[in-house]
Amino acid sequence: MSGDRDAEGVGAGDPLRVVPTDAPPSGACRRKGSFTPSLTLMGEHDLCPGCGEPLALRQILDSIEALGQAQRAIGVVGIGCYTALTSLMDVDLIQALHGRAPSVATGAKRMRPECLLFTLQGDGDMVNEGLQEVIHTAARGENVTCILLNNGVFGETGGHMTATTVLGQRTKNSIEGRDARLHGHPILIGDLLARLDGTAYVARASVHDAAGVARTRRFLDRAFTSQLKGQGFSFVEILTMCPTGWFIPTAEGPGYLDRELGAVHEVGELKKDGVLVGG
Amino acid sequence: MSRAPSRGTVVIDAARCKGCELCIPACPPRVLRMSARRNASGYLLPELLEGCTGCGACLLVCPDFCFEVYQLDAPDAAKTTGGIA
Amino acid sequence: MTASTERRLMEGSEAIAEAAIAAGCRFFSGYPMTPFTELLEHFARRLPDEGGACINAESELEAIGQAWGAAATGARAATGSTGQGLSLMQESMSEITRAEIPIVVFNMARGQGDYYQATRGGGHGDYRHIVLAPESVGEAVRITQEAFHLADRWRHPVLIYGDYLIAHTAEAVSIEPIDFATKDPLPPKDWAVDGRLGGTGRSRNVNPIGMEKGSKGIDPNRFWQALSDKEDRIAAAEQRWEAIGTEDAELLIVAFGTLARFARAAIRDLRAEGLRVGLFRPISLWPFPSEALVRAAAGCRRVACLEQNAGQMIDDVRLALLGSVPVVPIGGISTDPAGFGIGALLDAERIAGRARDAYHGREVPRGVVA
Amino acid sequence: MSTAIEREILWTGIGGQGVQLAAKVLALAATREGREVMSLGTYGGTMRGGNTDATVVVADGPIQSAPMVSRAWAAIVVHPRFFEPVAPKLRAGGIVVVDEDLLEGTLPACAGARLPLAATRIAREAEAPKAAALVLLGAFAQATGLVGLDALEAGLEESLPSYRRQTLESNRRALQAGAAAVPGVSHPAWRKEAA
């Protein structure tokens, strides 16, 4: 962690020169990246400081735009904090029930095979209440892309244990840390899905740092491309920070994510073109 | 601590910032730091020092879409545009 | 094979599937369960030929989710089960109604014990959806087609309440596409998602809470009040019933679905004996045809509520009549050992006997009709 | 009140005897002849060995009956084991066709004229040993004129799924043998009885 975090310690008498950031530079320059992602209607949202979900959203929308699918995409959104992001997403959406998005996406894809179908689900949504739906959708080889935002907690209820909560992780209903004897083991959903014959592409990414975000984007591009090629079910799991649900300072979110969740839910591609990676 | 001249710069939408500090460690040249300034919501804001490379890492890790990133055609152009805040 | 207008002997399940296809249904999803199973079989066999899709879902939860997604794209879509499976679907029924998604749901029920489930809804929140109960295969053919029209007309789910007899009885029927839209034009499906408006600022969000794009706040109060107002309009516009022999009836039997056919056969015998007995058959269970029932019962000494359950529709009958005529239950719990709803009550003579008792003011036996 | 003639035919037998197929052939044949038809098969929990029943209603106008009837004009008893609850439903003036080869003792008393037939033997002689139910159907049609033999044969062809086509010829022989075993129309279906 950076030593610059003591914000009150810096300011006027600092010898380093502070560059103004309230307006674009007046000299010759090239804009490299804009505030809000592609395909958004507004930049503001009500998710907590330090949340990893908007980072994932940015990559999803940018990927759709970059692949030329902006006018062919349909998103099916589950129930979680990320549901609030639907008001800023400028793609067609269907709001599904908790856990049911893969089924809803299935029906939509069957009637609109020309569309790029993706789901946006949290770990409580997909791996708890909707586990059978995502597994069956994958096993059928439905040509849709399911996207899991995995932070290991029910963020919206205030930090409760989900099926992906790692052993030792403190949640409001595993206050001494998740104990396998009391609470069972976490489900590694990506690994489970990769083993199914119907899946074409399975990858797990993490947005705990810039390189991780860039990798997330690559995996999303590959998943969507797999769908566009008609290869079957594609899946991208994205580990995201939830400092509020983890009861830690926002700045510690990326480190906690990488160290705790990332150690169990290992980042990387698990299946490409229907073939297990390293298998 | 010596800084390289700026090859890029950022605009920060201070009104949107929630002071989460994720941008601070994400910045490869370490030219972002938290300031003592607060926005209307009371969140402490980051500030930019000389030496930005315009790499866009801050943009990638900002949950509140606060960053706009520019690559400068002439290195150090930032200095001439703003001077000392 | 394409939808045939030729008169053919068809089991109800096949006739309903053909009628749905004739009405433009192109998506079906279901999970096998007697007596719903054959409906799923027929859709599975026929929809691929029609350029549609039928999915053998992993559960009723998934079945209705898939129909939801298909309908949200603007396709005519349906799902179904028996009452037990419908129980699993109730959460989605509630959300689909409030997201104003037009789908058709078939309950090939095991008897009439799902009346409350159908008309009150087992899901959360304020909602009602249309419920139509055919009495025969021939009527089911028409009602199935009308259901798809009404669903699109109101952007609202329509439940068809059938049963074992509707599913398994074979009748000689012809499946001719019925044109409802010329007389009653349908609104454009400008709410459905097809992806085309992405990035234009006018993209859509089919959702049950009034989430609007480009604004952070939601206004479920306004959204749900508008839904409630729509349901009031449906209630006023879509009441359906049949009234037979009510002009001179002293006893009015109220019955729905196939049980009404047994009542009809019983009334034939009772009339032959000189007893003035009429039949009132609600075809729409929601909205319940209350005013029509009041008119039908106006000159009666007694109203006999015939239903194959512990007494559910009788609530609606009593609410309609508000004490103006005595209401006597003459049905009851009655099924077979397998629980499919083929009970001893399904007997015109037994029903005639109970109606005779009610006619003469005698006590009608209560309890299981075995 | 409707002036239509409505004929209710109850079938009863043991699962596996071809009762449902024979009932379906009758319903298909009547449909072919432009009649109003309603039919419902019911059986116990076991697919084979338990009771199997069917109701077929044929009318020359809109059908008033419910799918299961309290009273019937005819019964076709493919096996008498489960006939007891059927017997009291029969009306006077109707007909009861029975495979007498399978009779265990006496048939419960019932209204309607009895038409006994050695259906099992006739089926065997027609080299269609599994088709006694169709022998009874052929005889019933011949005795009542409810449907013609041609329509029955067409209905038979329509009723057989592709994987059973090889049985078409033997089943046709059974129908014909049943019809041939009856001298002529003894209980005309389409003549209204005196009230």
mmCIF file of C-alpha atoms in Angstrom, chain C residues 52-351:
data_model
loop_
_atom_site.group_PDB
_atom_site.id
_atom_site.type_symbol
_atom_site.label_atom_id
_atom_site.label_comp_id
_atom_site.label_asym_id
_atom_site.label_seq_id
_atom_site.Cartn_x
_atom_site.Cartn_y
_atom_site.Cartn_z
ATOM 1 C CA GLY C 52 -39.823 -22.125 -32.851
ATOM 2 C CA ALA C 53 -38.218 -23.690 -29.822
ATOM 3 C CA CYS C 54 -39.367 -25.987 -27.054
ATOM 4 C CA ILE C 55 -37.106 -26.635 -24.095
ATOM 5 C CA ASN C 56 -37.321 -29.462 -21.601
ATOM 6 C CA ALA C 57 -36.431 -27.311 -18.610
ATOM 7 C CA GLU C 58 -34.602 -28.515 -15.507
ATOM 8 C CA SER C 59 -37.444 -27.291 -13.318
ATOM 9 C CA GLU C 60 -40.563 -25.215 -13.412
ATOM 10 C CA LEU C 61 -38.455 -22.336 -12.107
ATOM 11 C CA GLU C 62 -36.353 -22.460 -15.238
ATOM 12 C CA ALA C 63 -39.317 -23.145 -17.516
ATOM 13 C CA ILE C 64 -41.066 -19.923 -16.663
ATOM 14 C CA GLY C 65 -37.789 -17.997 -16.717
ATOM 15 C CA GLN C 66 -37.173 -19.136 -20.276
ATOM 16 C CA ALA C 67 -40.682 -18.204 -21.377
ATOM 17 C CA TRP C 68 -40.142 -14.842 -19.671
ATOM 18 C CA GLY C 69 -37.001 -14.174 -21.701
ATOM 19 C CA ALA C 70 -38.620 -15.294 -24.942
ATOM 20 C CA ALA C 71 -41.678 -13.109 -24.357
ATOM 21 C CA ALA C 72 -39.530 -10.123 -23.401
ATOM 22 C CA THR C 73 -38.124 -10.148 -26.931
ATOM 23 C CA GLY C 74 -41.656 -9.805 -28.279
ATOM 24 C CA ALA C 75 -42.205 -13.444 -29.250
ATOM 25 C CA ARG C 76 -45.405 -15.220 -28.331
ATOM 26 C CA ALA C 77 -44.306 -17.599 -25.610
ATOM 27 C CA ALA C 78 -45.904 -19.986 -23.163
ATOM 28 C CA THR C 79 -45.111 -22.361 -20.355
ATOM 29 C CA GLY C 80 -47.125 -24.521 -18.020
ATOM 30 C CA SER C 81 -47.316 -27.308 -15.501
ATOM 31 C CA THR C 82 -49.818 -28.698 -13.054
ATOM 32 C CA GLY C 83 -50.722 -26.774 -9.922
ATOM 33 C CA GLN C 84 -47.765 -28.180 -8.016
ATOM 34 C CA GLY C 85 -45.348 -26.916 -10.639
ATOM 35 C CA LEU C 86 -47.280 -23.664 -10.849
ATOM 36 C CA SER C 87 -46.472 -23.214 -7.160
ATOM 37 C CA LEU C 88 -42.808 -23.066 -8.077
ATOM 38 C CA MET C 89 -43.582 -20.517 -10.771
ATOM 39 C CA GLN C 90 -45.434 -18.067 -8.563
ATOM 40 C CA GLU C 91 -42.452 -15.814 -7.840
ATOM 41 C CA SER C 92 -41.967 -15.364 -11.565
ATOM 42 C CA MET C 93 -45.705 -14.996 -12.203
ATOM 43 C CA SER C 94 -45.684 -12.011 -9.877
ATOM 44 C CA GLU C 95 -42.619 -10.415 -11.455
ATOM 45 C CA ILE C 96 -43.783 -11.108 -15.007
ATOM 46 C CA THR C 97 -47.145 -9.523 -14.296
ATOM 47 C CA ARG C 98 -45.487 -6.462 -12.852
ATOM 48 C CA ALA C 99 -42.957 -6.276 -15.665
ATOM 49 C CA GLU C 100 -46.004 -6.396 -17.971
ATOM 50 C CA ILE C 101 -44.749 -9.313 -20.015
ATOM 51 C CA PRO C 102 -47.419 -11.052 -22.081
ATOM 52 C CA ILE C 103 -47.081 -14.796 -21.643
ATOM 53 C CA VAL C 104 -49.572 -17.636 -21.538
ATOM 54 C CA VAL C 105 -49.331 -20.180 -18.740
ATOM 55 C CA PHE C 106 -51.191 -23.481 -18.772
ATOM 56 C CA ASN C 107 -52.197 -25.188 -15.571
ATOM 57 C CA MET C 108 -53.181 -28.717 -16.503
ATOM 58 C CA ALA C 109 -54.318 -29.062 -12.938
ATOM 59 C CA ARG C 110 -55.033 -32.076 -10.822
ATOM 60 C CA GLY C 111 -58.589 -31.066 -10.085
ATOM 61 C CA GLN C 112 -59.897 -27.707 -8.958
ATOM 62 C CA GLY C 113 -57.861 -27.171 -5.796
ATOM 63 C CA ASP C 114 -55.730 -24.520 -7.490
ATOM 64 C CA TYR C 115 -58.539 -21.963 -7.754
ATOM 65 C CA TYR C 116 -57.020 -19.723 -5.103
ATOM 66 C CA GLN C 117 -53.555 -20.132 -6.616
ATOM 67 C CA ALA C 118 -54.894 -19.156 -10.017
ATOM 68 C CA THR C 119 -57.099 -16.262 -9.021
ATOM 69 C CA ARG C 120 -55.328 -14.823 -5.984
ATOM 70 C CA GLY C 121 -51.799 -15.595 -7.087
ATOM 71 C CA GLY C 122 -49.256 -17.272 -4.852
ATOM 72 C CA GLY C 123 -46.613 -14.674 -5.534
ATOM 73 C CA HIS C 124 -45.580 -11.498 -3.762
ATOM 74 C CA GLY C 125 -46.957 -8.019 -4.135
ATOM 75 C CA ASP C 126 -50.038 -6.497 -5.699
ATOM 76 C CA TYR C 127 -50.978 -8.256 -8.875
ATOM 77 C CA ARG C 128 -53.758 -10.082 -10.658
ATOM 78 C CA HIS C 129 -53.632 -11.834 -13.963
ATOM 79 C CA ILE C 130 -56.284 -13.110 -16.328
ATOM 80 C CA VAL C 131 -57.473 -16.685 -15.694
ATOM 81 C CA LEU C 132 -59.590 -18.532 -18.252
ATOM 82 C CA ALA C 133 -61.110 -21.965 -17.618
ATOM 83 C CA PRO C 134 -62.346 -23.938 -20.646
ATOM 84 C CA GLU C 135 -64.866 -26.741 -20.147
ATOM 85 C CA SER C 136 -64.063 -28.766 -23.238
ATOM 86 C CA VAL C 137 -61.362 -29.406 -25.791
ATOM 87 C CA GLY C 138 -63.253 -27.393 -28.369
ATOM 88 C CA GLU C 139 -63.487 -24.419 -26.066
ATOM 89 C CA ALA C 140 -59.846 -24.813 -25.057
ATOM 90 C CA VAL C 141 -58.865 -24.439 -28.701
ATOM 91 C CA ARG C 142 -60.596 -21.078 -28.885
ATOM 92 C CA ILE C 143 -59.534 -19.879 -25.446
ATOM 93 C CA THR C 144 -55.903 -20.767 -26.063
ATOM 94 C CA GLN C 145 -55.842 -18.579 -29.136
ATOM 95 C CA GLU C 146 -57.694 -15.809 -27.376
ATOM 96 C CA ALA C 147 -55.255 -16.002 -24.460
ATOM 97 C CA PHE C 148 -52.355 -15.014 -26.684
ATOM 98 C CA HIS C 149 -54.392 -12.126 -28.028
ATOM 99 C CA LEU C 150 -55.385 -10.919 -24.566
ATOM 100 C CA ALA C 151 -51.827 -11.236 -23.300
ATOM 101 C CA ASP C 152 -50.597 -8.937 -26.058
ATOM 102 C CA ARG C 153 -53.661 -6.719 -25.846
ATOM 103 C CA TRP C 154 -53.021 -5.948 -22.177
ATOM 104 C CA ARG C 155 -49.302 -6.744 -21.868
ATOM 105 C CA HIS C 156 -50.342 -9.119 -19.147
ATOM 106 C CA PRO C 157 -49.999 -12.831 -18.378
ATOM 107 C CA VAL C 158 -52.959 -15.102 -19.035
ATOM 108 C CA LEU C 159 -53.368 -18.369 -17.161
ATOM 109 C CA ILE C 160 -55.419 -21.155 -18.676
ATOM 110 C CA TYR C 161 -56.872 -23.395 -16.024
ATOM 111 C CA GLY C 162 -57.326 -26.861 -17.482
ATOM 112 C CA ASP C 163 -57.259 -30.260 -15.862
ATOM 113 C CA TYR C 164 -56.779 -33.967 -16.487
ATOM 114 C CA LEU C 165 -59.941 -34.171 -18.565
ATOM 115 C CA ILE C 166 -59.057 -31.171 -20.714
ATOM 116 C CA ALA C 167 -55.594 -32.630 -21.290
ATOM 117 C CA HIS C 168 -56.626 -36.209 -22.016
ATOM 118 C CA THR C 169 -60.086 -36.137 -23.510
ATOM 119 C CA ALA C 170 -60.080 -36.496 -27.276
ATOM 120 C CA GLU C 171 -62.612 -34.574 -29.333
ATOM 121 C CA ALA C 172 -63.107 -34.030 -33.023
ATOM 122 C CA VAL C 173 -61.925 -30.458 -33.552
ATOM 123 C CA SER C 174 -60.473 -28.288 -36.252
ATOM 124 C CA ILE C 175 -57.742 -25.807 -35.490
ATOM 125 C CA GLU C 176 -58.379 -22.719 -37.521
ATOM 126 C CA PRO C 177 -56.439 -19.583 -36.710
ATOM 127 C CA ILE C 178 -58.870 -17.078 -35.212
ATOM 128 C CA ASP C 179 -58.405 -13.444 -36.108
ATOM 129 C CA PHE C 180 -58.958 -11.341 -33.004
ATOM 130 C CA ALA C 181 -56.755 -8.445 -34.018
ATOM 131 C CA THR C 182 -58.907 -7.060 -36.830
ATOM 132 C CA LYS C 183 -61.729 -6.216 -34.435
ATOM 133 C CA ASP C 184 -59.433 -5.439 -31.545
ATOM 134 C CA PRO C 185 -56.097 -4.141 -32.893
ATOM 135 C CA LEU C 186 -53.046 -4.906 -30.823
ATOM 136 C CA PRO C 187 -50.686 -2.218 -29.612
ATOM 137 C CA PRO C 188 -47.156 -2.330 -31.070
ATOM 138 C CA LYS C 189 -44.606 -4.196 -28.983
ATOM 139 C CA ASP C 190 -42.470 -1.104 -28.668
ATOM 140 C CA TRP C 191 -41.415 -2.146 -25.188
ATOM 141 C CA ALA C 192 -39.814 -5.456 -26.195
ATOM 142 C CA VAL C 193 -36.053 -5.895 -26.382
ATOM 143 C CA ASP C 194 -34.296 -6.655 -29.626
ATOM 144 C CA GLY C 195 -30.974 -4.963 -28.917
ATOM 145 C CA ARG C 196 -31.336 -2.504 -31.758
ATOM 146 C CA LEU C 197 -31.609 0.629 -29.671
ATOM 147 C CA GLY C 198 -28.374 0.065 -27.747
ATOM 148 C CA GLY C 199 -26.247 3.194 -27.591
ATOM 149 C CA THR C 200 -28.987 5.457 -28.911
ATOM 150 C CA GLY C 201 -30.124 6.681 -25.522
ATOM 151 C CA ARG C 202 -33.474 4.961 -26.082
ATOM 152 C CA SER C 203 -32.542 1.405 -25.129
ATOM 153 C CA ARG C 204 -35.131 -0.518 -23.123
ATOM 154 C CA ASN C 205 -35.361 -2.191 -19.756
ATOM 155 C CA VAL C 206 -38.169 -4.669 -19.210
ATOM 156 C CA ASN C 207 -38.408 -4.681 -15.441
ATOM 157 C CA PRO C 208 -40.967 -5.038 -12.650
ATOM 158 C CA ILE C 209 -40.165 -2.011 -10.474
ATOM 159 C CA GLY C 210 -40.335 1.043 -12.680
ATOM 160 C CA MET C 211 -36.584 1.319 -13.174
ATOM 161 C CA GLU C 212 -36.027 4.002 -15.778
ATOM 162 C CA LYS C 213 -32.862 4.515 -17.673
ATOM 163 C CA GLY C 214 -30.855 7.656 -17.223
ATOM 164 C CA SER C 215 -32.247 8.389 -13.793
ATOM 165 C CA LYS C 216 -30.971 7.015 -10.531
ATOM 166 C CA GLY C 217 -34.200 6.978 -8.600
ATOM 167 C CA ILE C 218 -37.049 4.556 -9.166
ATOM 168 C CA ASP C 219 -40.704 5.175 -8.565
ATOM 169 C CA PRO C 220 -42.380 1.866 -7.831
ATOM 170 C CA ASN C 221 -45.430 3.599 -6.342
ATOM 171 C CA ARG C 222 -46.307 5.291 -9.592
ATOM 172 C CA PHE C 223 -45.374 2.195 -11.603
ATOM 173 C CA TRP C 224 -47.442 -0.182 -9.521
ATOM 174 C CA GLN C 225 -50.396 2.171 -9.311
ATOM 175 C CA ALA C 226 -50.445 2.305 -13.107
ATOM 176 C CA LEU C 227 -50.444 -1.506 -13.121
ATOM 177 C CA SER C 228 -53.309 -1.568 -10.656
ATOM 178 C CA ASP C 229 -55.266 0.876 -12.831
ATOM 179 C CA LYS C 230 -54.660 -1.397 -15.816
ATOM 180 C CA GLU C 231 -55.916 -4.382 -13.864
ATOM 181 C CA ASP C 232 -59.086 -2.438 -13.056
ATOM 182 C CA ARG C 233 -59.602 -1.888 -16.775
ATOM 183 C CA ILE C 234 -59.009 -5.588 -17.478
ATOM 184 C CA ALA C 235 -61.480 -6.495 -14.751
ATOM 185 C CA ALA C 236 -64.124 -4.339 -16.392
ATOM 186 C CA ALA C 237 -63.454 -5.485 -19.948
ATOM 187 C CA GLU C 238 -62.648 -9.168 -19.838
ATOM 188 C CA GLN C 239 -65.368 -10.940 -17.874
ATOM 189 C CA ARG C 240 -66.569 -14.079 -19.581
ATOM 190 C CA TRP C 241 -69.294 -16.482 -18.617
ATOM 191 C CA GLU C 242 -72.061 -18.732 -19.869
ATOM 192 C CA ALA C 243 -75.552 -18.759 -18.401
ATOM 193 C CA ILE C 244 -78.029 -21.512 -19.269
ATOM 194 C CA GLY C 245 -81.649 -21.812 -18.229
ATOM 195 C CA THR C 246 -81.386 -18.921 -15.821
ATOM 196 C CA GLU C 247 -84.647 -17.250 -16.925
ATOM 197 C CA ASP C 248 -86.865 -19.510 -14.857
ATOM 198 C CA ALA C 249 -84.292 -21.207 -12.613
ATOM 199 C CA GLU C 250 -85.121 -21.689 -8.972
ATOM 200 C CA LEU C 251 -81.770 -23.271 -8.305
ATOM 201 C CA LEU C 252 -78.638 -21.960 -10.004
ATOM 202 C CA ILE C 253 -75.586 -24.196 -10.143
ATOM 203 C CA VAL C 254 -72.302 -22.318 -10.417
ATOM 204 C CA ALA C 255 -69.461 -24.437 -11.788
ATOM 205 C CA PHE C 256 -66.319 -23.876 -13.864
ATOM 206 C CA GLY C 257 -64.087 -25.941 -16.126
ATOM 207 C CA THR C 258 -64.888 -29.534 -17.017
ATOM 208 C CA LEU C 259 -66.951 -29.956 -13.861
ATOM 209 C CA ALA C 260 -69.483 -27.644 -15.492
ATOM 210 C CA ARG C 261 -69.970 -30.268 -18.199
ATOM 211 C CA PHE C 262 -71.043 -32.762 -15.574
ATOM 212 C CA ALA C 263 -73.372 -30.126 -14.143
ATOM 213 C CA ARG C 264 -74.764 -29.559 -17.619
ATOM 214 C CA ALA C 265 -75.490 -33.290 -18.007
ATOM 215 C CA ALA C 266 -77.069 -33.325 -14.530
ATOM 216 C CA ILE C 267 -79.270 -30.351 -15.362
ATOM 217 C CA ARG C 268 -80.503 -32.146 -18.488
ATOM 218 C CA ASP C 269 -81.855 -34.898 -16.227
ATOM 219 C CA LEU C 270 -83.170 -32.501 -13.580
ATOM 220 C CA ARG C 271 -85.035 -30.485 -16.189
ATOM 221 C CA ALA C 272 -86.520 -33.734 -17.509
ATOM 222 C CA GLU C 273 -87.880 -34.270 -14.006
ATOM 223 C CA GLY C 274 -89.442 -30.809 -14.119
ATOM 224 C CA LEU C 275 -86.988 -29.146 -11.746
ATOM 225 C CA ARG C 276 -86.109 -25.611 -12.773
ATOM 226 C CA VAL C 277 -82.329 -25.641 -12.497
ATOM 227 C CA GLY C 278 -79.914 -23.351 -14.344
ATOM 228 C CA LEU C 279 -76.190 -23.213 -14.844
ATOM 229 C CA PHE C 280 -73.849 -20.287 -14.455
ATOM 230 C CA ARG C 281 -70.369 -21.028 -15.708
ATOM 231 C CA PRO C 282 -67.612 -18.461 -15.108
ATOM 232 C CA ILE C 283 -65.173 -18.753 -18.009
ATOM 233 C CA SER C 284 -62.911 -16.002 -16.731
ATOM 234 C CA LEU C 285 -62.104 -16.853 -13.111
ATOM 235 C CA TRP C 286 -60.265 -13.559 -12.889
ATOM 236 C CA PRO C 287 -61.877 -11.253 -13.573
ATOM 237 C CA PHE C 288 -64.795 -13.064 -11.948
ATOM 238 C CA PRO C 289 -68.070 -12.250 -13.737
ATOM 239 C CA SER C 290 -69.776 -10.940 -10.609
ATOM 240 C CA GLU C 291 -72.416 -8.694 -12.128
ATOM 241 C CA ALA C 292 -73.488 -11.377 -14.573
ATOM 242 C CA LEU C 293 -73.821 -13.829 -11.708
ATOM 243 C CA VAL C 294 -76.000 -11.353 -9.809
ATOM 244 C CA ARG C 295 -78.268 -11.073 -12.849
ATOM 245 C CA ALA C 296 -78.362 -14.844 -13.361
ATOM 246 C CA ALA C 297 -79.208 -15.491 -9.718
ATOM 247 C CA ALA C 298 -81.810 -12.734 -9.481
ATOM 248 C CA GLY C 299 -84.918 -14.947 -9.447
ATOM 249 C CA CYS C 300 -83.382 -17.962 -7.710
ATOM 250 C CA ARG C 301 -84.243 -19.346 -4.343
ATOM 251 C CA ARG C 302 -80.790 -20.834 -3.919
ATOM 252 C CA VAL C 303 -77.368 -20.885 -5.542
ATOM 253 C CA ALA C 304 -75.454 -24.163 -5.496
ATOM 254 C CA CYS C 305 -71.687 -23.794 -5.768
ATOM 255 C CA LEU C 306 -70.202 -26.875 -7.407
ATOM 256 C CA GLU C 307 -66.421 -27.132 -7.232
ATOM 257 C CA GLN C 308 -64.013 -29.976 -6.756
ATOM 258 C CA ASN C 309 -62.205 -28.650 -3.686
ATOM 259 C CA ALA C 310 -62.807 -27.700 -0.065
ATOM 260 C CA GLY C 311 -64.513 -24.470 -1.091
ATOM 261 C CA GLN C 312 -62.596 -21.755 -2.898
ATOM 262 C CA MET C 313 -64.686 -20.288 -5.725
ATOM 263 C CA ILE C 314 -67.524 -20.027 -3.230
ATOM 264 C CA ASP C 315 -65.740 -16.943 -1.852
ATOM 265 C CA ASP C 316 -66.130 -15.186 -5.191
ATOM 266 C CA VAL C 317 -69.728 -16.370 -5.516
ATOM 267 C CA ARG C 318 -70.599 -15.042 -2.072
ATOM 268 C CA LEU C 319 -68.729 -11.785 -2.672
ATOM 269 C CA ALA C 320 -70.692 -11.291 -5.871
ATOM 270 C CA LEU C 321 -74.074 -12.052 -4.346
ATOM 271 C CA LEU C 322 -73.444 -10.257 -1.047
ATOM 272 C CA GLY C 323 -76.007 -12.299 0.820
ATOM 273 C CA SER C 324 -78.847 -11.616 -1.601
ATOM 274 C CA VAL C 325 -79.342 -15.351 -2.276
ATOM 275 C CA PRO C 326 -78.408 -18.281 -0.033
ATOM 276 C CA VAL C 327 -75.299 -20.052 -1.361
ATOM 277 C CA VAL C 328 -74.963 -23.790 -0.737
ATOM 278 C CA PRO C 329 -71.770 -25.728 -1.456
ATOM 279 C CA ILE C 330 -72.572 -28.973 -3.286
ATOM 280 C CA GLY C 331 -69.053 -30.021 -4.313
ATOM 281 C CA GLY C 332 -66.130 -31.099 -2.217
ATOM 282 C CA ILE C 333 -62.750 -32.753 -2.106
ATOM 283 C CA SER C 334 -62.777 -35.610 -4.599
ATOM 284 C CA THR C 335 -59.877 -37.253 -6.322
ATOM 285 C CA ASP C 336 -58.457 -40.638 -7.275
ATOM 286 C CA PRO C 337 -55.668 -42.537 -5.500
ATOM 287 C CA ALA C 338 -53.079 -41.052 -7.858
ATOM 288 C CA GLY C 339 -54.294 -37.552 -7.010
ATOM 289 C CA PHE C 340 -55.010 -36.601 -10.600
ATOM 290 C CA GLY C 341 -58.419 -35.179 -9.798
ATOM 291 C CA ILE C 342 -60.501 -37.976 -11.298
ATOM 292 C CA GLY C 343 -62.806 -38.128 -8.297
ATOM 293 C CA ALA C 344 -66.224 -39.618 -7.698
ATOM 294 C CA LEU C 345 -67.700 -36.112 -7.911
ATOM 295 C CA LEU C 346 -67.181 -36.316 -11.678
ATOM 296 C CA ASP C 347 -70.530 -38.046 -12.081
ATOM 297 C CA ALA C 348 -73.599 -36.337 -13.488
ATOM 298 C CA GLU C 349 -75.990 -38.483 -11.438
ATOM 299 C CA ARG C 350 -74.235 -37.748 -8.182
ATOM 300 C CA ILE C 351 -74.249 -34.062 -8.990
#
